[in-house]
mmCIF file of C-alpha atoms and ligand atoms in Angstrom:
data_model
loop_
_atom_site.group_PDB
_atom_site.id
_atom_site.type_symbol
_atom_site.label_atom_id
_atom_site.label_comp_id
_atom_site.label_asym_id
_atom_site.label_seq_id
_atom_site.Cartn_x
_atom_site.Cartn_y
_atom_site.Cartn_z
ATOM 1 C CA UNK A 11 -10.337 20.824 34.732
ATOM 2 C CA UNK A 12 -6.869 21.632 33.424
ATOM 3 C CA UNK A 13 -6.553 18.609 31.111
ATOM 4 C CA UNK A 14 -7.092 20.712 27.921
ATOM 5 C CA UNK A 15 -4.385 23.138 29.120
ATOM 6 C CA UNK A 16 -1.943 20.269 29.622
ATOM 7 C CA UNK A 17 -2.649 18.859 26.151
ATOM 8 C CA UNK A 18 -2.199 22.316 24.582
ATOM 9 C CA UNK A 19 1.013 23.087 26.471
ATOM 10 C CA UNK A 20 2.513 19.735 25.457
ATOM 11 C CA UNK A 21 1.423 20.195 21.840
ATOM 12 C CA UNK A 22 2.975 23.673 21.665
ATOM 13 C CA UNK A 23 6.132 22.408 23.391
ATOM 14 C CA UNK A 24 6.592 19.639 20.784
ATOM 15 C CA UNK A 25 6.430 22.278 18.051
ATOM 16 C CA UNK A 26 8.874 24.591 19.854
ATOM 17 C CA UNK A 27 11.261 21.664 20.494
ATOM 18 C CA UNK A 28 11.261 20.861 16.754
ATOM 19 C CA UNK A 29 12.141 24.486 15.966
ATOM 20 C CA UNK A 30 14.970 24.564 18.505
ATOM 21 C CA UNK A 31 16.342 21.210 17.272
ATOM 22 C CA UNK A 32 16.572 22.462 13.687
ATOM 23 C CA UNK A 33 18.134 25.777 14.754
ATOM 24 C CA UNK A 34 21.513 24.112 15.348
ATOM 25 C CA UNK A 35 22.401 24.146 11.639
ATOM 26 C CA UNK A 36 21.340 27.766 11.450
ATOM 27 C CA UNK A 37 23.672 28.777 14.245
ATOM 28 C CA UNK A 38 26.646 27.370 12.358
ATOM 29 C CA UNK A 39 25.835 29.427 9.270
ATOM 30 C CA UNK A 40 24.795 32.705 10.965
ATOM 31 C CA UNK A 41 26.929 32.641 14.091
ATOM 32 C CA UNK A 42 30.061 30.545 13.356
ATOM 33 C CA UNK A 43 31.916 31.593 16.539
ATOM 34 C CA UNK A 44 31.508 29.147 19.449
ATOM 35 C CA UNK A 45 28.343 29.649 21.521
ATOM 36 C CA UNK A 46 28.503 31.228 24.967
ATOM 37 C CA UNK A 47 28.665 28.730 27.871
ATOM 38 C CA UNK A 48 25.364 26.936 28.529
ATOM 39 C CA UNK A 49 23.191 28.652 31.150
ATOM 40 C CA UNK A 50 23.200 27.348 34.713
ATOM 41 C CA UNK A 51 19.976 25.844 36.091
ATOM 42 C CA UNK A 52 18.833 29.034 37.828
ATOM 43 C CA UNK A 53 19.306 31.069 34.642
ATOM 44 C CA UNK A 54 16.961 28.821 32.644
ATOM 45 C CA UNK A 55 13.809 30.217 34.253
ATOM 46 C CA UNK A 56 12.026 32.235 31.523
ATOM 47 C CA UNK A 57 11.120 35.806 32.337
ATOM 48 C CA UNK A 58 7.967 37.665 31.252
ATOM 49 C CA UNK A 59 9.675 38.926 28.093
ATOM 50 C CA UNK A 60 10.715 35.379 27.077
ATOM 51 C CA UNK A 61 7.138 34.166 27.539
ATOM 52 C CA UNK A 62 5.774 37.073 25.541
ATOM 53 C CA UNK A 63 8.220 36.336 22.689
ATOM 54 C CA UNK A 64 7.187 32.677 22.511
ATOM 55 C CA UNK A 65 3.528 33.658 22.586
ATOM 56 C CA UNK A 66 3.923 36.223 19.810
ATOM 57 C CA UNK A 67 6.031 33.797 17.732
ATOM 58 C CA UNK A 68 3.223 31.210 17.843
ATOM 59 C CA UNK A 69 0.741 33.909 16.759
ATOM 60 C CA UNK A 70 3.155 34.932 14.000
ATOM 61 C CA UNK A 71 3.111 31.322 12.755
ATOM 62 C CA UNK A 72 -0.673 31.607 12.466
ATOM 63 C CA UNK A 73 -0.264 34.851 10.458
ATOM 64 C CA UNK A 74 2.410 33.533 8.115
ATOM 65 C CA UNK A 75 2.036 29.779 7.859
ATOM 66 C CA UNK A 76 -1.568 28.707 8.529
ATOM 67 C CA UNK A 77 -4.783 28.560 6.524
ATOM 68 C CA UNK A 78 -6.371 30.615 9.315
ATOM 69 C CA UNK A 79 -3.933 33.442 8.548
ATOM 70 C CA UNK A 80 -4.853 33.543 4.854
ATOM 71 C CA UNK A 81 -7.221 36.507 5.013
ATOM 72 C CA UNK A 82 -4.814 38.570 7.114
ATOM 73 C CA UNK A 83 -1.944 37.818 4.717
ATOM 74 C CA UNK A 84 -4.004 38.296 1.596
ATOM 75 C CA UNK A 85 -5.184 41.767 2.676
ATOM 76 C CA UNK A 86 -1.586 43.025 2.520
ATOM 77 C CA UNK A 87 0.219 40.592 0.205
ATOM 78 C CA UNK A 88 -2.272 41.027 -2.639
ATOM 79 C CA UNK A 89 -1.754 44.816 -3.075
ATOM 80 C CA UNK A 90 2.012 44.269 -2.753
ATOM 81 C CA UNK A 91 2.014 41.584 -5.480
ATOM 82 C CA UNK A 92 -0.188 43.689 -7.752
ATOM 83 C CA UNK A 93 2.153 46.700 -7.449
ATOM 84 C CA UNK A 94 5.212 44.529 -8.102
ATOM 85 C CA UNK A 95 3.697 42.775 -11.095
ATOM 86 C CA UNK A 96 2.838 46.195 -12.556
ATOM 87 C CA UNK A 97 6.333 47.626 -11.947
ATOM 88 C CA UNK A 98 8.354 44.474 -12.696
ATOM 89 C CA UNK A 99 6.254 42.388 -15.113
ATOM 90 C CA UNK A 100 9.108 39.978 -15.816
ATOM 91 C CA UNK A 101 10.259 38.726 -12.364
ATOM 92 C CA UNK A 102 13.130 36.551 -13.631
ATOM 93 C CA UNK A 103 16.399 37.877 -12.160
ATOM 94 C CA UNK A 104 14.701 40.826 -10.426
ATOM 95 C CA UNK A 105 16.053 41.337 -6.899
ATOM 96 C CA UNK A 106 13.686 42.171 -4.037
ATOM 97 C CA UNK A 107 14.726 42.961 -0.474
ATOM 98 C CA UNK A 108 12.242 42.381 2.390
ATOM 99 C CA UNK A 109 13.471 44.121 5.574
ATOM 100 C CA UNK A 110 11.803 42.939 8.813
ATOM 101 C CA UNK A 111 10.775 39.709 7.081
ATOM 102 C CA UNK A 112 9.300 38.063 10.197
ATOM 103 C CA UNK A 113 8.700 34.352 9.554
ATOM 104 C CA UNK A 114 9.418 34.856 5.827
ATOM 105 C CA UNK A 115 6.065 33.966 4.243
ATOM 106 C CA UNK A 116 6.062 37.111 2.109
ATOM 107 C CA UNK A 117 9.617 36.346 0.938
ATOM 108 C CA UNK A 118 8.645 32.777 -0.017
ATOM 109 C CA UNK A 119 5.459 33.932 -1.796
ATOM 110 C CA UNK A 120 7.524 36.443 -3.805
ATOM 111 C CA UNK A 121 10.093 33.772 -4.719
ATOM 112 C CA UNK A 122 7.171 31.568 -5.825
ATOM 113 C CA UNK A 123 6.269 34.338 -8.300
ATOM 114 C CA UNK A 124 9.810 34.084 -9.712
ATOM 115 C CA UNK A 125 11.544 37.025 -7.981
ATOM 116 C CA UNK A 126 14.969 36.630 -6.325
ATOM 117 C CA UNK A 127 14.280 37.563 -2.716
ATOM 118 C CA UNK A 128 16.417 38.358 0.291
ATOM 119 C CA UNK A 129 14.805 38.769 3.709
ATOM 120 C CA UNK A 130 16.393 40.643 6.597
ATOM 121 C CA UNK A 131 15.654 40.114 10.281
ATOM 122 C CA UNK A 132 17.326 40.840 13.586
ATOM 123 C CA UNK A 133 15.074 38.869 15.941
ATOM 124 C CA UNK A 134 16.402 35.445 16.968
ATOM 125 C CA UNK A 135 12.822 34.202 17.341
ATOM 126 C CA UNK A 136 11.951 35.214 13.783
ATOM 127 C CA UNK A 137 15.258 33.973 12.298
ATOM 128 C CA UNK A 138 15.011 30.577 13.992
ATOM 129 C CA UNK A 139 11.258 30.222 13.383
ATOM 130 C CA UNK A 140 11.559 31.389 9.768
ATOM 131 C CA UNK A 141 14.444 28.985 9.125
ATOM 132 C CA UNK A 142 12.271 26.153 10.439
ATOM 133 C CA UNK A 143 9.266 27.186 8.339
ATOM 134 C CA UNK A 144 11.289 27.578 5.135
ATOM 135 C CA UNK A 145 13.681 24.651 5.392
ATOM 136 C CA UNK A 146 12.223 22.025 7.720
ATOM 137 C CA UNK A 147 8.478 21.921 7.016
ATOM 138 C CA UNK A 148 7.643 19.624 4.115
ATOM 139 C CA UNK A 149 3.956 18.725 4.224
ATOM 140 C CA UNK A 150 0.787 20.702 4.872
ATOM 141 C CA UNK A 151 -0.354 20.492 8.487
ATOM 142 C CA UNK A 152 2.578 18.390 9.687
ATOM 143 C CA UNK A 153 2.672 20.404 12.937
ATOM 144 C CA UNK A 154 -0.223 21.241 15.238
ATOM 145 C CA UNK A 155 -0.222 24.204 17.593
ATOM 146 C CA UNK A 156 -2.746 25.701 20.015
ATOM 147 C CA UNK A 157 -1.626 29.328 20.008
ATOM 148 C CA UNK A 158 -4.671 30.784 21.768
ATOM 149 C CA UNK A 159 -4.822 28.297 24.648
ATOM 150 C CA UNK A 160 -3.775 30.861 27.266
ATOM 151 C CA UNK A 161 -6.296 33.506 26.137
ATOM 152 C CA UNK A 162 -9.033 33.268 28.747
ATOM 153 C CA UNK A 163 -11.022 36.383 27.804
ATOM 154 C CA UNK A 164 -13.350 37.276 24.899
ATOM 155 C CA UNK A 165 -13.927 33.617 23.953
ATOM 156 C CA UNK A 166 -17.271 32.444 22.563
ATOM 157 C CA UNK A 167 -16.392 28.875 23.546
ATOM 158 C CA UNK A 168 -13.591 26.746 25.011
ATOM 159 C CA UNK A 169 -13.399 25.118 21.554
ATOM 160 C CA UNK A 170 -12.248 28.492 20.190
ATOM 161 C CA UNK A 171 -9.696 28.927 22.978
ATOM 162 C CA UNK A 172 -8.191 25.466 22.519
ATOM 163 C CA UNK A 173 -8.559 25.172 18.756
ATOM 164 C CA UNK A 174 -5.753 23.445 16.922
ATOM 165 C CA UNK A 175 -4.033 25.319 14.085
ATOM 166 C CA UNK A 176 -2.216 23.116 11.534
ATOM 167 C CA UNK A 177 1.175 24.433 10.335
ATOM 168 C CA UNK A 178 2.008 24.984 7.503
ATOM 169 C CA UNK A 179 -0.992 25.507 5.216
ATOM 170 C CA UNK A 180 1.474 24.880 2.393
ATOM 171 C CA UNK A 181 5.221 24.372 2.729
ATOM 172 C CA UNK A 182 7.947 26.239 0.857
ATOM 173 C CA UNK A 183 8.859 22.926 -0.826
ATOM 174 C CA UNK A 184 5.266 22.457 -1.987
ATOM 175 C CA UNK A 185 5.262 26.048 -3.267
ATOM 176 C CA UNK A 186 8.361 25.239 -5.315
ATOM 177 C CA UNK A 187 6.536 22.275 -6.886
ATOM 178 C CA UNK A 188 3.420 24.364 -7.547
ATOM 179 C CA UNK A 189 5.522 27.101 -9.185
ATOM 180 C CA UNK A 190 7.280 24.546 -11.377
ATOM 181 C CA UNK A 191 3.908 23.027 -12.378
ATOM 182 C CA UNK A 192 2.812 26.517 -13.521
ATOM 183 C CA UNK A 193 6.022 26.928 -15.519
ATOM 184 C CA UNK A 194 7.507 29.491 -13.090
ATOM 185 C CA UNK A 195 11.107 29.145 -12.000
ATOM 186 C CA UNK A 196 11.133 29.599 -8.205
ATOM 187 C CA UNK A 197 13.428 32.567 -7.461
ATOM 188 C CA UNK A 198 16.541 32.517 -5.282
ATOM 189 C CA UNK A 199 15.713 32.909 -1.603
ATOM 190 C CA UNK A 200 18.069 34.065 1.149
ATOM 191 C CA UNK A 201 17.999 35.673 4.582
ATOM 192 C CA UNK A 202 20.439 38.141 6.133
ATOM 193 C CA UNK A 203 20.588 38.394 9.924
ATOM 194 C CA UNK A 204 21.255 41.816 11.439
ATOM 195 C CA UNK A 205 19.961 45.307 12.038
ATOM 196 C CA UNK A 206 18.581 46.791 8.816
ATOM 197 C CA UNK A 207 20.287 50.148 9.388
ATOM 198 C CA UNK A 208 23.691 48.501 9.938
ATOM 199 C CA UNK A 209 23.588 45.852 7.211
ATOM 200 C CA UNK A 210 21.980 47.904 4.446
ATOM 201 C CA UNK A 211 23.728 51.244 4.923
ATOM 202 C CA UNK A 212 26.897 49.701 3.465
ATOM 203 C CA UNK A 213 28.065 51.260 0.178
ATOM 204 C CA UNK A 214 28.067 47.784 -1.430
ATOM 205 C CA UNK A 215 24.253 47.761 -1.100
ATOM 206 C CA UNK A 216 23.770 51.060 -2.961
ATOM 207 C CA UNK A 217 21.617 50.632 -6.059
ATOM 208 C CA UNK A 218 21.670 46.832 -5.629
ATOM 209 C CA UNK A 219 17.892 46.211 -5.529
ATOM 210 C CA UNK A 220 15.097 46.395 -8.113
ATOM 211 C CA UNK A 221 12.565 46.631 -5.318
ATOM 212 C CA UNK A 222 12.341 46.857 -1.552
ATOM 213 C CA UNK A 223 9.112 45.670 0.090
ATOM 214 C CA UNK A 224 8.275 46.761 3.631
ATOM 215 C CA UNK A 225 5.266 45.193 5.331
ATOM 216 C CA UNK A 226 4.551 46.341 8.901
ATOM 217 C CA UNK A 227 8.187 47.434 9.123
ATOM 218 C CA UNK A 228 8.872 51.168 8.746
ATOM 219 C CA UNK A 229 7.433 52.028 12.169
ATOM 220 C CA UNK A 230 10.140 49.889 13.814
ATOM 221 C CA UNK A 231 12.511 52.818 13.184
ATOM 222 C CA UNK A 232 13.923 55.088 15.836
ATOM 223 C CA UNK A 233 14.251 57.644 13.072
ATOM 224 C CA UNK A 234 12.028 56.925 10.083
ATOM 225 C CA UNK A 235 13.838 59.595 8.040
ATOM 226 C CA UNK A 236 17.011 57.494 8.272
ATOM 227 C CA UNK A 237 15.080 54.393 7.081
ATOM 228 C CA UNK A 238 13.714 56.284 4.070
ATOM 229 C CA UNK A 239 17.170 57.535 3.050
ATOM 230 C CA UNK A 240 18.512 53.970 3.268
ATOM 231 C CA UNK A 241 15.547 52.592 1.281
ATOM 232 C CA UNK A 242 16.148 55.218 -1.416
ATOM 233 C CA UNK A 243 19.876 54.442 -1.634
ATOM 234 C CA UNK A 244 19.257 50.683 -1.839
ATOM 235 C CA UNK A 245 17.218 50.963 -5.026
ATOM 236 C CA UNK A 246 18.604 50.991 -8.518
ATOM 237 C CA UNK A 247 17.416 53.976 -10.624
ATOM 238 C CA UNK A 248 13.816 53.223 -11.623
ATOM 239 C CA UNK A 249 13.501 50.788 -8.686
ATOM 240 C CA UNK A 250 10.327 50.606 -6.651
ATOM 241 C CA UNK A 251 9.648 50.703 -2.895
ATOM 242 C CA UNK A 252 6.344 49.110 -1.892
ATOM 243 C CA UNK A 253 5.105 49.707 1.645
ATOM 244 C CA UNK A 254 2.120 48.698 3.717
ATOM 245 C CA UNK A 255 1.568 49.004 7.439
ATOM 246 C CA UNK A 256 0.598 51.344 10.244
ATOM 247 C CA UNK A 257 2.599 54.090 11.964
ATOM 248 C CA UNK A 258 2.595 52.467 15.385
ATOM 249 C CA UNK A 259 6.172 53.566 16.134
ATOM 250 C CA UNK A 260 7.487 50.770 18.319
ATOM 251 C CA UNK A 261 9.727 53.028 20.454
ATOM 252 C CA UNK A 262 7.153 55.779 20.933
ATOM 253 C CA UNK A 263 6.211 54.957 24.521
ATOM 254 C CA UNK A 264 9.782 54.329 25.736
ATOM 255 C CA UNK A 265 11.059 57.467 27.425
ATOM 256 C CA UNK A 266 14.725 56.524 27.108
ATOM 257 C CA UNK A 267 14.483 55.843 23.355
ATOM 258 C CA UNK A 268 14.413 58.207 20.377
ATOM 259 C CA UNK A 269 11.245 57.910 18.298
ATOM 260 C CA UNK A 270 10.404 60.245 15.425
ATOM 261 C CA UNK A 271 6.601 59.885 15.308
ATOM 262 C CA UNK A 272 5.423 61.381 12.030
ATOM 263 C CA UNK A 273 1.899 61.417 10.603
ATOM 264 C CA UNK A 274 1.177 59.885 7.205
ATOM 265 C CA UNK A 275 0.930 63.390 5.694
ATOM 266 C CA UNK A 276 4.377 64.241 7.058
ATOM 267 C CA UNK A 277 5.746 60.889 5.907
ATOM 268 C CA UNK A 278 4.674 61.585 2.334
ATOM 269 C CA UNK A 279 6.470 64.948 2.376
ATOM 270 C CA UNK A 280 9.641 63.245 3.643
ATOM 271 C CA UNK A 281 9.369 60.455 1.040
ATOM 272 C CA UNK A 282 9.073 63.019 -1.766
ATOM 273 C CA UNK A 283 11.840 65.266 -0.364
ATOM 274 C CA UNK A 284 14.198 62.288 -0.249
ATOM 275 C CA UNK A 285 13.547 61.910 -3.982
ATOM 276 C CA UNK A 286 10.815 59.286 -4.452
ATOM 277 C CA UNK A 287 7.861 59.674 -6.830
ATOM 278 C CA UNK A 288 4.659 58.221 -5.362
ATOM 279 C CA UNK A 289 3.100 56.073 -8.104
ATOM 280 C CA UNK A 290 0.332 54.275 -6.226
ATOM 281 C CA UNK A 291 -1.509 54.939 -2.984
ATOM 282 C CA UNK A 292 -4.439 53.377 -1.121
ATOM 283 C CA UNK A 293 -5.802 52.602 2.338
ATOM 284 C CA UNK A 294 -5.787 48.944 3.335
ATOM 285 C CA UNK A 295 -7.892 47.466 6.127
ATOM 286 C CA UNK A 296 -6.003 44.668 7.793
ATOM 287 C CA UNK A 297 -5.096 43.030 11.094
ATOM 288 C CA UNK A 298 -1.848 41.800 12.628
ATOM 289 C CA UNK A 299 -1.583 38.408 14.374
ATOM 290 C CA UNK A 300 -5.271 38.680 15.087
ATOM 291 C CA UNK A 301 -7.276 35.970 16.861
ATOM 292 C CA UNK A 302 -10.024 35.606 14.259
ATOM 293 C CA UNK A 303 -12.393 33.792 16.673
ATOM 294 C CA UNK A 304 -12.140 36.343 19.489
ATOM 295 C CA UNK A 305 -14.892 38.801 20.419
ATOM 296 C CA UNK A 306 -12.221 41.504 20.182
ATOM 297 C CA UNK A 307 -11.104 42.284 16.632
ATOM 298 C CA UNK A 308 -8.247 44.761 16.097
ATOM 299 C CA UNK A 309 -8.162 46.376 12.649
ATOM 300 C CA UNK A 310 -5.788 48.870 11.068
ATOM 301 C CA UNK A 311 -6.778 51.223 8.276
ATOM 302 C CA UNK A 312 -3.253 51.717 7.114
ATOM 303 C CA UNK A 313 -1.518 53.313 4.167
ATOM 304 C CA UNK A 314 -0.347 51.276 1.226
ATOM 305 C CA UNK A 315 1.919 52.992 -1.276
ATOM 306 C CA UNK A 316 4.391 52.317 -4.041
ATOM 307 C CA UNK A 317 7.077 54.846 -4.920
ATOM 308 C CA UNK A 318 9.687 54.931 -7.598
ATOM 309 C CA UNK A 319 13.281 56.132 -7.462
ATOM 310 C CA UNK A 320 13.614 58.342 -10.567
ATOM 311 C CA UNK A 321 15.790 57.018 -13.371
ATOM 312 C CA UNK A 322 17.852 60.229 -13.355
ATOM 313 C CA UNK A 323 18.275 62.043 -10.025
HETATM 314 C C1 SAM B 421 5.809 44.077 12.981
HETATM 315 S S1 SAM B 421 6.921 42.848 12.485
HETATM 316 C C2 SAM B 421 6.467 42.535 10.773
HETATM 317 C C3 SAM B 421 6.940 41.204 10.271
HETATM 318 C C4 SAM B 421 6.497 40.864 8.852
HETATM 319 N N1 SAM B 421 6.983 41.825 7.897
HETATM 320 C C5 SAM B 421 5.001 40.733 8.782
HETATM 321 O O1 SAM B 421 4.359 41.522 8.069
HETATM 322 O O2 SAM B 421 4.471 39.833 9.436
HETATM 323 C C6 SAM B 421 8.417 43.776 12.299
HETATM 324 C C7 SAM B 421 9.590 42.879 12.079
HETATM 325 O O3 SAM B 421 10.735 43.679 11.831
HETATM 326 C C8 SAM B 421 11.829 43.165 12.571
HETATM 327 N N2 SAM B 421 12.729 44.306 12.816
HETATM 328 C C9 SAM B 421 12.477 45.395 13.585
HETATM 329 N N3 SAM B 421 13.500 46.257 13.532
HETATM 330 C C10 SAM B 421 14.435 45.706 12.724
HETATM 331 C C11 SAM B 421 15.719 46.115 12.293
HETATM 332 N N4 SAM B 421 16.238 47.283 12.672
HETATM 333 N N5 SAM B 421 16.410 45.309 11.458
HETATM 334 C C12 SAM B 421 15.876 44.120 11.043
HETATM 335 N N6 SAM B 421 14.665 43.678 11.427
HETATM 336 C C13 SAM B 421 13.942 44.448 12.257
HETATM 337 C C14 SAM B 421 11.220 42.578 13.834
HETATM 338 O O4 SAM B 421 12.041 41.599 14.408
HETATM 339 C C15 SAM B 421 9.899 42.022 13.302
HETATM 340 O O5 SAM B 421 10.018 40.688 12.900
#
């Protein structure tokens, strides 16, 4: 009875082992100080949070790096790309920052359009997974995962529950080749590890970016007003901030944490008071790490907007 579970668990484990194996090089570049002592046997038992992180990372791979995730990505990436192409028609040498980059698909897609892109992340799972996706996947579908194997409810069939998702739909290396074939020079691509508010509040970052793109990110703030001030300072005069995503406010239900839960109307007032001019605005219907075959479909009708930092303040 549990044979399909065993196959799925082993398949997922092979994928996770590959990610962990390739993370060693990453540790040397991000965290050059010697690692803490290896955990003792008893400490290796994963807790509920660890399991949840692995589960959500697999689902994030479906969102960012599978053919199944195309529609979900396209619903938010397309308006972002359109706004950027309008604001920065010549991408060569234009610098874009992507805070909360997740597994980096948006960053890679932007680099494939010719922009120089830097992602920023503070989650080990996203940094390690994104490093693997960007630097160690070469061919379409070279990894197979079964990310929905433990979802026992709302299934039409066991086939849906145990379906195999090939990763990646297209690799970053293949995207480089495709860009070259279209005569586009693939932009520079980098990733900075650390908390957005710590890394990007530094004076050296002031005015350093032609654009900042936030996708499902701004509601990770304790204080969204602080985020908006930082975003404004990061941009060069005339620079553009493009945002899409809900106002879920990740800390809202944690009593011991600060969470400034504004409405979209209030957010727009704050954005304009900080100094931005809203140049484009729409509502986008999208999902986030959705199981497309489930009976339960979660959709957001969330704001999309582009705002400009005035040339003269
Ligand atoms: C909801 S996810 C969105 C990921 C990606 N942008 C996407 O659309 O799939 C938010 C991401 O922001 C990251 N994040 C949250 N707070 C952050 C912070 N203060 N600094 C850097 N990254 C942060 C999380 O680790 C997570 O990967």
